[in-house]
mmCIF file of C-alpha atoms in Angstrom:
data_model
loop_
_atom_site.group_PDB
_atom_site.id
_atom_site.type_symbol
_atom_site.label_atom_id
_atom_site.label_comp_id
_atom_site.label_asym_id
_atom_site.label_seq_id
_atom_site.Cartn_x
_atom_site.Cartn_y
_atom_site.Cartn_z
ATOM 1 C CA MET A 1 0.000 0.000 0.000
ATOM 2 C CA ARG A 2 1.016 3.590 -0.458
ATOM 3 C CA LEU A 3 -0.259 6.868 0.925
ATOM 4 C CA GLY A 4 -1.262 9.074 -1.973
ATOM 5 C CA VAL A 5 -2.834 12.510 -2.274
ATOM 6 C CA ALA A 6 -6.352 11.255 -1.456
ATOM 7 C CA ALA A 7 -5.118 9.557 1.729
ATOM 8 C CA PHE A 8 -3.394 12.739 2.916
ATOM 9 C CA GLU A 9 -6.534 14.766 2.154
ATOM 10 C CA ARG A 10 -8.567 12.392 4.326
ATOM 11 C CA MET A 11 -5.993 12.507 7.155
ATOM 12 C CA PHE A 12 -5.945 16.320 7.126
ATOM 13 C CA GLY A 13 -9.712 16.702 6.617
ATOM 14 C CA ALA A 14 -8.989 18.676 3.451
ATOM 15 C CA THR A 15 -10.851 18.736 0.164
ATOM 16 C CA SER A 16 -7.637 19.500 -1.708
ATOM 17 C CA LEU A 17 -3.937 19.960 -1.048
ATOM 18 C CA PRO A 18 -1.621 22.689 -2.328
ATOM 19 C CA PRO A 19 0.748 21.823 -5.197
ATOM 20 C CA GLU A 20 3.698 21.693 -2.780
ATOM 21 C CA CYS A 21 2.057 18.744 -1.019
ATOM 22 C CA HIS A 22 1.510 16.938 -4.305
ATOM 23 C CA GLU A 23 5.200 17.414 -5.119
ATOM 24 C CA LEU A 24 6.342 16.037 -1.742
ATOM 25 C CA ILE A 25 3.950 13.083 -1.904
ATOM 26 C CA GLY A 26 5.332 12.233 -5.345
ATOM 27 C CA ARG A 27 8.955 12.670 -4.248
ATOM 28 C CA TYR A 28 8.914 10.485 -1.136
ATOM 29 C CA ASN A 29 8.248 6.790 -0.705
ATOM 30 C CA PHE A 30 5.053 6.469 1.323
ATOM 31 C CA SER A 31 4.725 2.728 0.707
ATOM 32 C CA PHE A 32 3.950 0.512 3.689
ATOM 33 C CA ARG A 33 2.384 -2.741 4.775
ATOM 34 C CA TRP A 34 0.251 -3.393 7.822
ATOM 35 C CA ALA A 35 2.243 -4.878 10.697
ATOM 36 C CA THR A 36 1.625 -8.546 11.451
ATOM 37 C CA ARG A 37 0.066 -9.592 14.758
ATOM 38 C CA GLY A 38 3.488 -10.856 15.856
ATOM 39 C CA GLU A 39 5.149 -7.512 15.044
ATOM 40 C CA VAL A 40 2.472 -5.598 16.949
ATOM 41 C CA ASP A 41 2.725 -7.955 19.937
ATOM 42 C CA GLY A 42 6.518 -7.548 19.944
ATOM 43 C CA LEU A 43 6.285 -3.762 19.792
ATOM 44 C CA LEU A 44 3.686 -3.583 22.553
ATOM 45 C CA GLY A 45 5.823 -5.930 24.669
ATOM 46 C CA GLU A 46 8.801 -3.578 24.261
ATOM 47 C CA ILE A 47 6.670 -0.601 25.265
ATOM 48 C CA GLN A 48 5.278 -2.409 28.305
ATOM 49 C CA ALA A 49 8.800 -3.396 29.391
ATOM 50 C CA ARG A 50 9.958 0.227 29.096
ATOM 51 C CA ILE A 51 7.005 1.371 31.185
ATOM 52 C CA ALA A 52 7.694 -1.328 33.811
ATOM 53 C CA ASN A 53 11.374 -0.262 33.914
ATOM 54 C CA ARG A 54 10.287 3.373 34.328
ATOM 55 C CA GLU A 55 12.077 4.459 31.172
ATOM 56 C CA PHE A 56 9.337 7.005 30.475
ATOM 57 C CA GLU A 57 8.966 10.105 32.612
ATOM 58 C CA PRO A 58 6.506 12.970 32.461
ATOM 59 C CA ALA A 59 7.834 16.202 31.018
ATOM 60 C CA GLY A 60 8.682 18.975 33.403
ATOM 61 C CA PRO A 61 11.544 20.708 35.190
ATOM 62 C CA ARG A 62 13.127 17.383 36.228
ATOM 63 C CA ARG A 63 13.734 16.594 32.563
ATOM 64 C CA LEU A 64 15.159 19.968 31.570
ATOM 65 C CA ALA A 65 18.709 18.567 31.396
ATOM 66 C CA LEU A 66 17.533 15.949 28.878
ATOM 67 C CA TRP A 67 15.852 18.592 26.726
ATOM 68 C CA GLU A 68 18.941 20.787 26.896
ATOM 69 C CA ALA A 69 21.109 17.859 25.762
ATOM 70 C CA GLY A 70 18.711 16.950 22.946
ATOM 71 C CA TRP A 71 18.345 20.477 21.602
ATOM 72 C CA GLY A 72 22.114 20.861 22.123
ATOM 73 C CA GLU A 73 22.631 18.111 19.554
ATOM 74 C CA ASN A 74 20.406 20.024 17.120
ATOM 75 C CA LEU A 75 22.412 23.198 17.778
ATOM 76 C CA ARG A 76 25.714 21.382 17.107
ATOM 77 C CA MET A 77 24.271 20.018 13.850
ATOM 78 C CA LEU A 78 23.060 23.486 12.850
ATOM 79 C CA ARG A 79 26.501 24.963 13.454
ATOM 80 C CA ALA A 80 28.041 22.121 11.423
ATOM 81 C CA GLU A 81 25.688 23.003 8.538
ATOM 82 C CA ASP A 82 24.004 19.577 8.763
ATOM 83 C CA ALA A 83 20.833 19.563 6.630
ATOM 84 C CA ALA A 84 18.970 17.528 9.267
ATOM 85 C CA ALA A 85 19.815 19.999 12.039
ATOM 86 C CA LEU A 86 16.250 21.071 12.754
ATOM 87 C CA VAL A 87 14.640 17.626 12.717
ATOM 88 C CA PRO A 88 13.898 16.805 16.371
ATOM 89 C CA ALA A 89 15.341 13.501 17.598
ATOM 90 C CA TYR A 90 11.834 12.333 18.509
ATOM 91 C CA ILE A 91 11.102 12.150 14.765
ATOM 92 C CA ARG A 92 13.158 9.006 14.432
ATOM 93 C CA GLU A 93 14.226 6.907 11.529
ATOM 94 C CA ASP A 94 11.968 3.975 12.242
ATOM 95 C CA PRO A 95 9.962 1.861 9.845
ATOM 96 C CA ILE A 96 7.097 1.511 12.366
ATOM 97 C CA ALA A 97 4.353 4.108 11.998
ATOM 98 C CA ARG A 98 0.733 4.459 13.027
ATOM 99 C CA ILE A 99 -1.750 5.031 10.256
ATOM 100 C CA LYS A 100 -5.473 5.326 10.959
ATOM 101 C CA GLY A 101 -4.958 3.779 14.408
ATOM 102 C CA ARG A 102 -3.063 0.742 13.107
ATOM 103 C CA TYR A 103 0.614 -0.117 13.149
ATOM 104 C CA ALA A 104 2.313 -0.147 9.776
ATOM 105 C CA VAL A 105 5.796 -1.007 8.549
ATOM 106 C CA ALA A 106 7.048 1.621 6.114
ATOM 107 C CA GLU A 107 9.521 0.895 3.327
ATOM 108 C CA ASP A 108 11.330 4.176 4.011
ATOM 109 C CA PRO A 109 12.663 4.595 7.576
ATOM 110 C CA ARG A 110 12.200 8.386 7.154
ATOM 111 C CA PHE A 111 8.456 7.892 6.568
ATOM 112 C CA GLU A 112 7.503 9.926 9.671
ATOM 113 C CA ALA A 113 9.828 12.831 8.831
ATOM 114 C CA HIS A 114 8.512 12.954 5.264
ATOM 115 C CA TRP A 115 4.901 12.759 6.493
ATOM 116 C CA TYR A 116 5.652 15.730 8.742
ATOM 117 C CA GLU A 117 6.993 17.720 5.763
ATOM 118 C CA VAL A 118 3.730 17.139 3.888
ATOM 119 C CA PHE A 119 1.775 18.139 6.993
ATOM 120 C CA GLN A 120 3.774 21.377 7.359
ATOM 121 C CA ALA A 121 3.333 22.150 3.643
ATOM 122 C CA TRP A 122 -0.444 21.816 4.051
ATOM 123 C CA LEU A 123 -0.884 23.423 7.488
ATOM 124 C CA PHE A 124 1.326 26.447 6.945
ATOM 125 C CA ARG A 125 -0.492 27.402 3.751
ATOM 126 C CA GLN A 126 -3.775 27.803 5.620
ATOM 127 C CA GLU A 127 -5.329 31.276 5.680
ATOM 128 C CA ALA A 128 -4.661 31.762 9.397
ATOM 129 C CA PHE A 129 -0.909 31.635 8.811
ATOM 130 C CA ALA A 130 -1.012 33.606 5.579
ATOM 131 C CA ALA A 131 -2.995 36.438 7.182
ATOM 132 C CA ALA A 132 -1.179 36.645 10.516
ATOM 133 C CA PRO A 133 1.224 39.590 10.907
ATOM 134 C CA ALA A 134 3.352 37.579 13.362
ATOM 135 C CA VAL A 135 3.790 33.970 14.463
ATOM 136 C CA TYR A 136 4.542 32.968 18.041
ATOM 137 C CA GLU A 137 5.461 29.355 18.694
ATOM 138 C CA PHE A 138 5.388 28.274 22.315
ATOM 139 C CA GLY A 139 7.601 25.231 22.843
ATOM 140 C CA CYS A 140 9.463 25.857 19.586
ATOM 141 C CA GLY A 141 12.146 23.216 20.214
ATOM 142 C CA SER A 142 14.524 23.090 17.265
ATOM 143 C CA GLY A 143 12.717 25.860 15.384
ATOM 144 C CA ILE A 144 11.703 23.471 12.596
ATOM 145 C CA ASN A 145 8.229 25.013 12.291
ATOM 146 C CA LEU A 146 9.435 28.611 12.456
ATOM 147 C CA ALA A 147 12.046 27.890 9.761
ATOM 148 C CA ALA A 148 9.404 26.408 7.458
ATOM 149 C CA LEU A 149 7.070 29.356 8.044
ATOM 150 C CA ALA A 150 9.818 31.953 7.530
ATOM 151 C CA THR A 151 10.615 30.363 4.170
ATOM 152 C CA LEU A 152 6.981 30.751 3.102
ATOM 153 C CA TYR A 153 6.343 34.172 4.624
ATOM 154 C CA PRO A 154 9.674 36.010 4.960
ATOM 155 C CA ASP A 155 8.130 39.381 5.855
ATOM 156 C CA LYS A 156 6.392 38.255 9.050
ATOM 157 C CA ARG A 157 7.706 38.589 12.570
ATOM 158 C CA TYR A 158 8.619 35.251 14.207
ATOM 159 C CA VAL A 159 8.981 34.596 17.903
ATOM 160 C CA GLY A 160 10.074 31.213 19.204
ATOM 161 C CA LEU A 161 9.695 30.560 22.920
ATOM 162 C CA ASP A 162 10.869 27.535 24.851
ATOM 163 C CA TRP A 163 11.821 26.756 28.444
ATOM 164 C CA SER A 164 15.111 25.339 27.143
ATOM 165 C CA ALA A 165 17.897 27.910 26.852
ATOM 166 C CA VAL A 166 19.498 25.845 24.066
ATOM 167 C CA SER A 167 16.256 25.882 22.090
ATOM 168 C CA ASN A 168 16.123 29.652 22.370
ATOM 169 C CA GLU A 169 19.734 29.805 21.204
ATOM 170 C CA ILE A 170 18.838 27.740 18.108
ATOM 171 C CA VAL A 171 15.992 30.105 17.214
ATOM 172 C CA HIS A 172 18.162 33.192 17.747
ATOM 173 C CA GLU A 173 20.896 31.725 15.563
ATOM 174 C CA LEU A 174 18.381 30.873 12.830
ATOM 175 C CA GLY A 175 17.040 34.405 13.005
ATOM 176 C CA ARG A 176 20.510 35.933 12.707
ATOM 177 C CA ARG A 177 21.477 33.670 9.805
ATOM 178 C CA ASN A 178 18.275 34.176 7.885
ATOM 179 C CA GLY A 179 17.504 37.796 8.703
ATOM 180 C CA TRP A 180 14.209 36.958 10.376
ATOM 181 C CA ARG A 181 12.382 39.812 12.008
#
């Protein structure tokens, strides 16, 4: 199976998608197969084991050091001119994805990152973004959304806010490099 334009329209609740979405959908491999019962059971077993081992923690001030380290990696990549610098680490290269509430195995391990690009291309072309004089993103992380918006609408004012000092440093550096207002 493969996600095509009609599938993305249904996922986004849209009657049509902008040409940029069509181009991205055609460029990337959105082929997948539904995960077998054994694959799903294995994945759920891994998740349950991680929960039992307390590998997951709620977000909050106790985890600030982890966020600083994670966004610090993005900042190092940005300074090294790495093209993937703004992609948050939580958008992993992983063939497992959820589609319509089911687990799927994608052919392309960057399936999720490419899906997110299509989503940004659709969402950021909505009238609310086009008409807004300024965009404020609370919890801006790596600045990936602000960078995409600034490419589309270079004359707007962009403000990225995050509780992580490193995240704020990323956004300030992007602004300096790109002449964002």
